Short mmCIF file of N, CA and C in Angstrom, two decimals:
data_model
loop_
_atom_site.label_atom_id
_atom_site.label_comp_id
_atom_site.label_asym_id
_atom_site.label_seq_id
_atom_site.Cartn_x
_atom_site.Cartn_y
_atom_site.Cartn_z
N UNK E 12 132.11 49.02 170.55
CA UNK E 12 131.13 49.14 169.52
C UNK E 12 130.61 47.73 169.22
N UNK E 13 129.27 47.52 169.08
CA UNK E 13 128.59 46.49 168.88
C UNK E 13 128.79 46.34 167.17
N UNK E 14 128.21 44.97 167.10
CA UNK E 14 128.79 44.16 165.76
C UNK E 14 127.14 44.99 164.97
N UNK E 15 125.98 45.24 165.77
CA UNK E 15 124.97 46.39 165.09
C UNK E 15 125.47 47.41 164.85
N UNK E 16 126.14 47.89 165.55
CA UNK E 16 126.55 49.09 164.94
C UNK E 16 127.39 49.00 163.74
N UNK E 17 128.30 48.62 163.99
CA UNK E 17 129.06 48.56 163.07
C UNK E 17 128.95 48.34 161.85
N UNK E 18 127.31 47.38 161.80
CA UNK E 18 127.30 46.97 160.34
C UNK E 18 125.74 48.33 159.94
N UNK E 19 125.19 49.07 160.95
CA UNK E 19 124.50 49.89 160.64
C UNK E 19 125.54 50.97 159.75
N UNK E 20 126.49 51.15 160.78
CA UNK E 20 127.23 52.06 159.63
C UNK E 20 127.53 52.03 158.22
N UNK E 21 128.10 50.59 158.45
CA UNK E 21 128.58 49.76 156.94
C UNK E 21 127.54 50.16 156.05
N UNK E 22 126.42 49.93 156.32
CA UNK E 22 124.99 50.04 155.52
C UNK E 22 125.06 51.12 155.21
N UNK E 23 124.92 52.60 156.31
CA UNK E 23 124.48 54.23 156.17
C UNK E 23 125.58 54.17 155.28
N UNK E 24 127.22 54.41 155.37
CA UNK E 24 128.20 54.07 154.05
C UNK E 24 127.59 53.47 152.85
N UNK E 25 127.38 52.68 152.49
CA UNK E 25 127.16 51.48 151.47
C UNK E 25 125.69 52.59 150.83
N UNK E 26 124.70 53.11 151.54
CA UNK E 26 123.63 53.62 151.06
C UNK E 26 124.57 55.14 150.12
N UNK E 27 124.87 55.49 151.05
CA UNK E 27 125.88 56.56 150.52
C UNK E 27 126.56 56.94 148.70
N UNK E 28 127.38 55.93 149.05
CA UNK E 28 128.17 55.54 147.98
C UNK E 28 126.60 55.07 147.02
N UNK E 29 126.06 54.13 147.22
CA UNK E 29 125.06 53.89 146.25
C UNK E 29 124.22 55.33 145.50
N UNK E 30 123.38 56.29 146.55
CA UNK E 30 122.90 57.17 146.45
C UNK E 30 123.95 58.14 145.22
N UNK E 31 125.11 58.23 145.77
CA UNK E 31 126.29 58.73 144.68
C UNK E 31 125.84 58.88 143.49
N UNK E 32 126.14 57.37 143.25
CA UNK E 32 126.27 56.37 141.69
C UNK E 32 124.89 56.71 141.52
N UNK E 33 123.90 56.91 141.89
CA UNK E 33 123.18 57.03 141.06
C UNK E 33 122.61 58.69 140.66
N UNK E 34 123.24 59.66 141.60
CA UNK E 34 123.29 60.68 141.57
C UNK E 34 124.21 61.09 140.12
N UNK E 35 125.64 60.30 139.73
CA UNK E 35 126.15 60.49 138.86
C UNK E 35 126.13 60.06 137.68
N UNK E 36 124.84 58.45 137.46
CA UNK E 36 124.55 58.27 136.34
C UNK E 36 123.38 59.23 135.97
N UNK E 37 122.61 59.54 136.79
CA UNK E 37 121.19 60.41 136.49
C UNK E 37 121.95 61.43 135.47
N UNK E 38 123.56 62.22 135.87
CA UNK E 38 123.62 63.39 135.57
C UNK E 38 124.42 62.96 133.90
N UNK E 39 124.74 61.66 134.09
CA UNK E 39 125.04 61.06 132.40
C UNK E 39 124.01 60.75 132.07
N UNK E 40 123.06 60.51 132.38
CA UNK E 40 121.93 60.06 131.66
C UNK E 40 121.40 61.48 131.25
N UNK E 41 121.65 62.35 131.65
CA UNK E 41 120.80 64.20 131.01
C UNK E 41 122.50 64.15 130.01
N UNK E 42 123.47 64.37 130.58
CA UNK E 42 124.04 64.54 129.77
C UNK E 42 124.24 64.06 128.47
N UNK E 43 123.94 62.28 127.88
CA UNK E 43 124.08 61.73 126.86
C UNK E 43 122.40 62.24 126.41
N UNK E 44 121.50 62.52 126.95
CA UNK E 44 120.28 62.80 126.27
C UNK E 44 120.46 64.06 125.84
N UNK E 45 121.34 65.06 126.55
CA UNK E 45 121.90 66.46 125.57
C UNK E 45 122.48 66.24 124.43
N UNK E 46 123.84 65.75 124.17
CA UNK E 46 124.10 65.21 123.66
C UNK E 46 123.55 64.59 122.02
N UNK E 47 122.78 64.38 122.59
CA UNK E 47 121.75 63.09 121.67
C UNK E 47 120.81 63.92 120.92
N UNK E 48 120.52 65.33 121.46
CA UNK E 48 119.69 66.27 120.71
C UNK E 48 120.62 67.45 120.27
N UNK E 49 121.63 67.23 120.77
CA UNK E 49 122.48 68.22 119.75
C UNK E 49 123.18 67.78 118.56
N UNK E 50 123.72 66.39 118.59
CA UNK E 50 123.55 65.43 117.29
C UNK E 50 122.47 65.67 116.31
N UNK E 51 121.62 65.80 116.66
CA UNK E 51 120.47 65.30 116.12
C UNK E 51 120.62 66.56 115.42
N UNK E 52 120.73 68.01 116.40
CA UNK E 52 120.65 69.49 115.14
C UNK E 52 121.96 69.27 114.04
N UNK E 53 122.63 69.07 114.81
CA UNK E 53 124.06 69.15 114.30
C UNK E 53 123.87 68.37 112.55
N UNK E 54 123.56 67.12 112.79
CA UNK E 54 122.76 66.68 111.52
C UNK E 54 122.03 66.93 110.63
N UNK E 55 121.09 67.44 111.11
CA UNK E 55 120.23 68.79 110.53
C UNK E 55 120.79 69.44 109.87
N UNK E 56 121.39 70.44 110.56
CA UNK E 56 122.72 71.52 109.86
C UNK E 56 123.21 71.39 108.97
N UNK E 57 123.61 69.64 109.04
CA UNK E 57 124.91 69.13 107.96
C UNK E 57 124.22 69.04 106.54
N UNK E 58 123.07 68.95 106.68
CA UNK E 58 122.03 67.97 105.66
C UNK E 58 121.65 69.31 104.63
N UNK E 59 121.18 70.50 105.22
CA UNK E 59 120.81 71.54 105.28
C UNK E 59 122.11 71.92 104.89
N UNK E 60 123.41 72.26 105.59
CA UNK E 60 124.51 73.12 104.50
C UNK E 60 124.84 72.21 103.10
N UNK E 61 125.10 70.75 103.19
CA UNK E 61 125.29 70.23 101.81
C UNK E 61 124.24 70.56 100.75
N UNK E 62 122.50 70.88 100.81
CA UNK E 62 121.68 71.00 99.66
C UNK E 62 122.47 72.83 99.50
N UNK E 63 122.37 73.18 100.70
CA UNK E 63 123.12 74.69 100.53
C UNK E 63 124.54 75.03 99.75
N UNK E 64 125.11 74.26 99.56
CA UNK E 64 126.57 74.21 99.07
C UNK E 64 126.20 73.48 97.68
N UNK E 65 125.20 72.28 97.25
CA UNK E 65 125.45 72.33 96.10
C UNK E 65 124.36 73.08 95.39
N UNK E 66 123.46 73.92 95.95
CA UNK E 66 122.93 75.07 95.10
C UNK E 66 123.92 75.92 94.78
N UNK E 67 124.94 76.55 95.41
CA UNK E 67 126.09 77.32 95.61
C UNK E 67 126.57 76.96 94.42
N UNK E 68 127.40 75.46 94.39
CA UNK E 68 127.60 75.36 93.05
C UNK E 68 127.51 75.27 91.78
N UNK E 69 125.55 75.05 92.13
CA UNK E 69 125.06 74.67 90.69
C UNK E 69 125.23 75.86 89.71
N UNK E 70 124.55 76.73 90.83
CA UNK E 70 124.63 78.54 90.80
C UNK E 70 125.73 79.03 89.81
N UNK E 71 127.17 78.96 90.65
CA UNK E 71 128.28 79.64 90.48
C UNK E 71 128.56 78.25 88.96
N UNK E 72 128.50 77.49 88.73
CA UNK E 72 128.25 76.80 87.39
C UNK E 72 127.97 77.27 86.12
N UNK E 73 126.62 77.26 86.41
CA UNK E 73 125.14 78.22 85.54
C UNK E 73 126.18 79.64 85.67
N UNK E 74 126.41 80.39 86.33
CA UNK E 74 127.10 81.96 86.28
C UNK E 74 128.33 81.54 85.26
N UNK E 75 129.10 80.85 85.58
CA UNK E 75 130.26 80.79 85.14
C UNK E 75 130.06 80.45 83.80
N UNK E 76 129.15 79.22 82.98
CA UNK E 76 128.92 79.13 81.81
C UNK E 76 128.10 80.31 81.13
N UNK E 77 127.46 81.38 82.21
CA UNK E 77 126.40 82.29 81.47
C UNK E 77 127.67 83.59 81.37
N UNK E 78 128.62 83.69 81.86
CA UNK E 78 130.06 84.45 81.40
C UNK E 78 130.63 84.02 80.04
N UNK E 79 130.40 82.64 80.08
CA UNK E 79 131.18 82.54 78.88
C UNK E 79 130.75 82.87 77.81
N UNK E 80 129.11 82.73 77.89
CA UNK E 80 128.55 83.09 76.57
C UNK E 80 128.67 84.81 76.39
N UNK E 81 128.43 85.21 77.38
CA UNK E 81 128.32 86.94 77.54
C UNK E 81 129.81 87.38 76.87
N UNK E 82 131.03 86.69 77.40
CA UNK E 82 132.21 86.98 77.04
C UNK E 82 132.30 86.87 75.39
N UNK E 83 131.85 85.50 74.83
CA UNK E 83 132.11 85.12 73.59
C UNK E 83 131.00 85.92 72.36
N UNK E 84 129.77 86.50 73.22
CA UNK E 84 128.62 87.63 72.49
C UNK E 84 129.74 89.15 72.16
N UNK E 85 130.25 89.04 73.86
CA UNK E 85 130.71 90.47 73.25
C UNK E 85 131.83 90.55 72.39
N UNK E 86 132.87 89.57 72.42
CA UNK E 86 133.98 89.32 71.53
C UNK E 86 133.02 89.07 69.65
N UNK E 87 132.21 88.88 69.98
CA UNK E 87 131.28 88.74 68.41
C UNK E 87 131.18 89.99 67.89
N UNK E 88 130.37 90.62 69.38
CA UNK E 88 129.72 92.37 68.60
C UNK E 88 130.94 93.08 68.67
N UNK E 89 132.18 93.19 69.09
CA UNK E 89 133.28 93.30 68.56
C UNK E 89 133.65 93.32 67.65
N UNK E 90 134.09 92.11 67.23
CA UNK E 90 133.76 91.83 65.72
C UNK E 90 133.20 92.62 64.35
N UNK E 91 131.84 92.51 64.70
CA UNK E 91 130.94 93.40 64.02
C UNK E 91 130.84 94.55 63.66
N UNK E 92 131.34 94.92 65.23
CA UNK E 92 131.20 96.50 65.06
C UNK E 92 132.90 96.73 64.59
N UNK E 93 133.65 96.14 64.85
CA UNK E 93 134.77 96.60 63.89
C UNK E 93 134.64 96.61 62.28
N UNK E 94 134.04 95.47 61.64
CA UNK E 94 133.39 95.18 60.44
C UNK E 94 132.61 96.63 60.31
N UNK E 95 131.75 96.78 60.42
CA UNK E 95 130.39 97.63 60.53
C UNK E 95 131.49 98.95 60.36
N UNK E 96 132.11 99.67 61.07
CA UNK E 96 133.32 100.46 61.36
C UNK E 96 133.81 100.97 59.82
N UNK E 97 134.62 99.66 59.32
CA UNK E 97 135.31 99.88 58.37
C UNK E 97 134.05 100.26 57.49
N UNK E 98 133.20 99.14 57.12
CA UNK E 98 131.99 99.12 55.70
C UNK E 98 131.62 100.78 55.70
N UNK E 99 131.78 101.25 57.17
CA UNK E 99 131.09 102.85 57.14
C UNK E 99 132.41 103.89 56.46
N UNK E 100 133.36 103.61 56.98
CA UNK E 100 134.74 104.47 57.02
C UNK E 100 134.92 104.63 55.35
N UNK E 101 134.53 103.00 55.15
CA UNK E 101 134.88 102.91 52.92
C UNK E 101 134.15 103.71 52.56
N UNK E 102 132.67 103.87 52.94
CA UNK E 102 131.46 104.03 52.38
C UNK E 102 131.52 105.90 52.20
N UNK E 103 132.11 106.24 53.31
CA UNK E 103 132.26 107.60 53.51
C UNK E 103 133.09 107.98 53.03
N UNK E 104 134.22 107.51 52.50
CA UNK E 104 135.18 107.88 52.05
C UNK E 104 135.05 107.54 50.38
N UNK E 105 134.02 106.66 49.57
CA UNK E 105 133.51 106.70 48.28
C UNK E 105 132.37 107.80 48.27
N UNK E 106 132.01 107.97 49.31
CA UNK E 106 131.47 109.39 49.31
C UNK E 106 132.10 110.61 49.03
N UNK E 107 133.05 111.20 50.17
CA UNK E 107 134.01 112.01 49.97
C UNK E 107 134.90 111.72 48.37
N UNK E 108 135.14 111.16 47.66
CA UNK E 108 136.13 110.88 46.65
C UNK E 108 135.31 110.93 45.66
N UNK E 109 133.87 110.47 45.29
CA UNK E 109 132.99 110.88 44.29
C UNK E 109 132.91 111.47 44.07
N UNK E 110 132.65 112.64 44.79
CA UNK E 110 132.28 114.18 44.80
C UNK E 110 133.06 115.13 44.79
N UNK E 111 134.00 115.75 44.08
CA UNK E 111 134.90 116.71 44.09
C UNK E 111 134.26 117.74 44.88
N UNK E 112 134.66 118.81 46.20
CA UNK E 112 133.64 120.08 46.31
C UNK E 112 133.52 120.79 45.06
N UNK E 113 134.35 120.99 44.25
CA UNK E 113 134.44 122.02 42.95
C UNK E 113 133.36 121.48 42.01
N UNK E 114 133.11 120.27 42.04
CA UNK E 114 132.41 120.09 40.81
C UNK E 114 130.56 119.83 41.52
N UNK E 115 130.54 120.07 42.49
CA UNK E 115 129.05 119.75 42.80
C UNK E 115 128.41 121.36 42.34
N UNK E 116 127.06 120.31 42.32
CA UNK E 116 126.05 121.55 41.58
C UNK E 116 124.88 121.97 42.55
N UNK E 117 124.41 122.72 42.96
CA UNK E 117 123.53 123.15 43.81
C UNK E 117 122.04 122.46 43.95
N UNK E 118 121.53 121.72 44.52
CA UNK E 118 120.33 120.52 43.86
C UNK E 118 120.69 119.20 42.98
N UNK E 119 122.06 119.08 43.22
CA UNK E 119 122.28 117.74 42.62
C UNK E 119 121.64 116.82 43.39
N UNK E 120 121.72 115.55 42.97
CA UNK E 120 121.07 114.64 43.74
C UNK E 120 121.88 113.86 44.75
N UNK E 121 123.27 114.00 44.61
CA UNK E 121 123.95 113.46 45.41
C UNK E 121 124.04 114.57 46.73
N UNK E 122 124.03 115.98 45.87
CA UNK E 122 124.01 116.67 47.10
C UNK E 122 122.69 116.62 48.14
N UNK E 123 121.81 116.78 47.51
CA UNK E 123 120.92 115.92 48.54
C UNK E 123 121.16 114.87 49.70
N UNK E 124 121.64 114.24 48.82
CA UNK E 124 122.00 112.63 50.07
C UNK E 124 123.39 113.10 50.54
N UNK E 125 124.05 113.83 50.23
CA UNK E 125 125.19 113.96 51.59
C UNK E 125 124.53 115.11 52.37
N UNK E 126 123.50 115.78 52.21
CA UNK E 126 123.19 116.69 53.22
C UNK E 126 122.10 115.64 54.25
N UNK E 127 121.31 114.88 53.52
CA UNK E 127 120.70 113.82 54.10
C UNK E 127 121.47 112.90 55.26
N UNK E 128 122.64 112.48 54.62
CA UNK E 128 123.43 111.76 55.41
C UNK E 128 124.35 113.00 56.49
N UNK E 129 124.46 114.36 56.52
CA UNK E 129 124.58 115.04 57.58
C UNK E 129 123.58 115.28 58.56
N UNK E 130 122.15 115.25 58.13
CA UNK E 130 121.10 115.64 58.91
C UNK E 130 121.05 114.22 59.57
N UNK E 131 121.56 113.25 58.89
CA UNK E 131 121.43 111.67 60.26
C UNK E 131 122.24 112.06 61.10
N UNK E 132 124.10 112.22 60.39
CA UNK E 132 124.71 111.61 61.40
C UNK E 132 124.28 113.00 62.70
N UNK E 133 123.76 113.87 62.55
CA UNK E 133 123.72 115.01 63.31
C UNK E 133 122.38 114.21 64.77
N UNK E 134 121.09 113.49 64.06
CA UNK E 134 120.05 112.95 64.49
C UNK E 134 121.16 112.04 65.61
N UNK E 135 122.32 111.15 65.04
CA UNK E 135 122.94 110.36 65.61
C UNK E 135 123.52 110.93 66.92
N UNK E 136 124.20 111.89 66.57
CA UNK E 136 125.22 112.50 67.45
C UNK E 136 124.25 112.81 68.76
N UNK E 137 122.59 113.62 68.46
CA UNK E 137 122.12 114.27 69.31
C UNK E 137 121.34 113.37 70.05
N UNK E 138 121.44 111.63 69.60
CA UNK E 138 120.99 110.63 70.83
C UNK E 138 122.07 110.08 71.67
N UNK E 139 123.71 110.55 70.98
CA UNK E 139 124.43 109.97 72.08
C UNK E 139 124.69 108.54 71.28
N UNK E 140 124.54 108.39 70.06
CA UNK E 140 124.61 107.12 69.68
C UNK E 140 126.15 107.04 68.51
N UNK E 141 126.83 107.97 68.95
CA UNK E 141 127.90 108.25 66.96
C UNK E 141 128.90 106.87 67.32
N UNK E 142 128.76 106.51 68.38
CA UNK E 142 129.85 105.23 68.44
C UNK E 142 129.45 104.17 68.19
N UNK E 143 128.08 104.10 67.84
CA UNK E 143 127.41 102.64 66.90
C UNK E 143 127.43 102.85 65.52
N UNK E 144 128.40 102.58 65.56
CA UNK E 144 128.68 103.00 63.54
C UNK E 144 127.54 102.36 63.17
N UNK E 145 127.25 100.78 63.60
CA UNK E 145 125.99 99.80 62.98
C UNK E 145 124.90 100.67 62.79
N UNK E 146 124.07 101.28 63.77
CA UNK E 146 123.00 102.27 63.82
C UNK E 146 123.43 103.09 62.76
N UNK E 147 124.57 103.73 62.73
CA UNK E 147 124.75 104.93 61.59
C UNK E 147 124.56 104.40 60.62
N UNK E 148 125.30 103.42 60.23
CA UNK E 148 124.80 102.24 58.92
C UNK E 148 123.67 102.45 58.25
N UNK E 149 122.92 102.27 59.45
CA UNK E 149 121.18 101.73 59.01
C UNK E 149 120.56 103.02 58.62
N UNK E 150 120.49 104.08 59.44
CA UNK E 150 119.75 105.09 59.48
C UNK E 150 120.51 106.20 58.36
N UNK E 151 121.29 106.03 58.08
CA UNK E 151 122.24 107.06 57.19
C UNK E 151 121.49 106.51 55.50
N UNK E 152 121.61 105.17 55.48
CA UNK E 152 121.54 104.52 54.20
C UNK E 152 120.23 104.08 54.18
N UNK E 153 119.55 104.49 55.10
CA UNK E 153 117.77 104.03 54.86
C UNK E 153 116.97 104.59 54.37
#
């Protein structure tokens, strides 16, 4: 074998191996440019779930303080309507105790207003409302 040949080969080798390397940076060079645009969503995403997460919390915040008030309204009308409850229970019961049945008179005036105050609570009963004593309150004594 001639010292041409030999170094033709060397060369066709040497082209080889070169051709390679650049066959295998081309395929890092797509690969880090993939890469480089999936970063890029991936970022996106991130940017996009954090405004998403603290709406989430502002949200569940705002909910959680709008419970408390709802909780502390209804613990009020609670309240009230236990109040409201009794003021009716006395009220009916200085009713009942005023009035002996034996001693009422036919067109008295009280008998009036306890038949008045039957024709409410009856108005009451037939909306479905007899468990708002408050309403009975109003409309009984109005």
């Amino acid at each position: 074998m001639s010292a041409w040949e030999h170094l033709r080969k060397h060369i066709n080798a040497m082209t080889e191996v070169n051709d390679s390397r650049l066959k295998v940076y081309e395929q890092l060079e797509v690969g880090i440019q993939d890469l480089e645009r999936a970063n890029q969503r991936l970022i996106i995403e991130k940017n996009s779930d954090k405004k998403q997460i603290k709406t989430i919390s502002s949200n569940t915040e705002i909910l959680e303080s709008r419970c408390e008030e709802l909780s502390q309204l209804l613990n009020e009308s609670k309240q009230a309507l236990s109040i409201e409850r009794r003021k009716s229970d006395r009220l009916q019961q200085e009713l009942n105790s005023s009035m002996p049945p034996t001693d009422k008179k036919i067109g008295d005036h009280s008998d009036k207003r306890n038949i008045k105050v039957c024709q409410n609570q009856n108005k009451i009963q037939a909306l479905g409302f007899e468990h708002l004593d408050t309403l009975a309150g109003n409309i009984l004594y109005s």
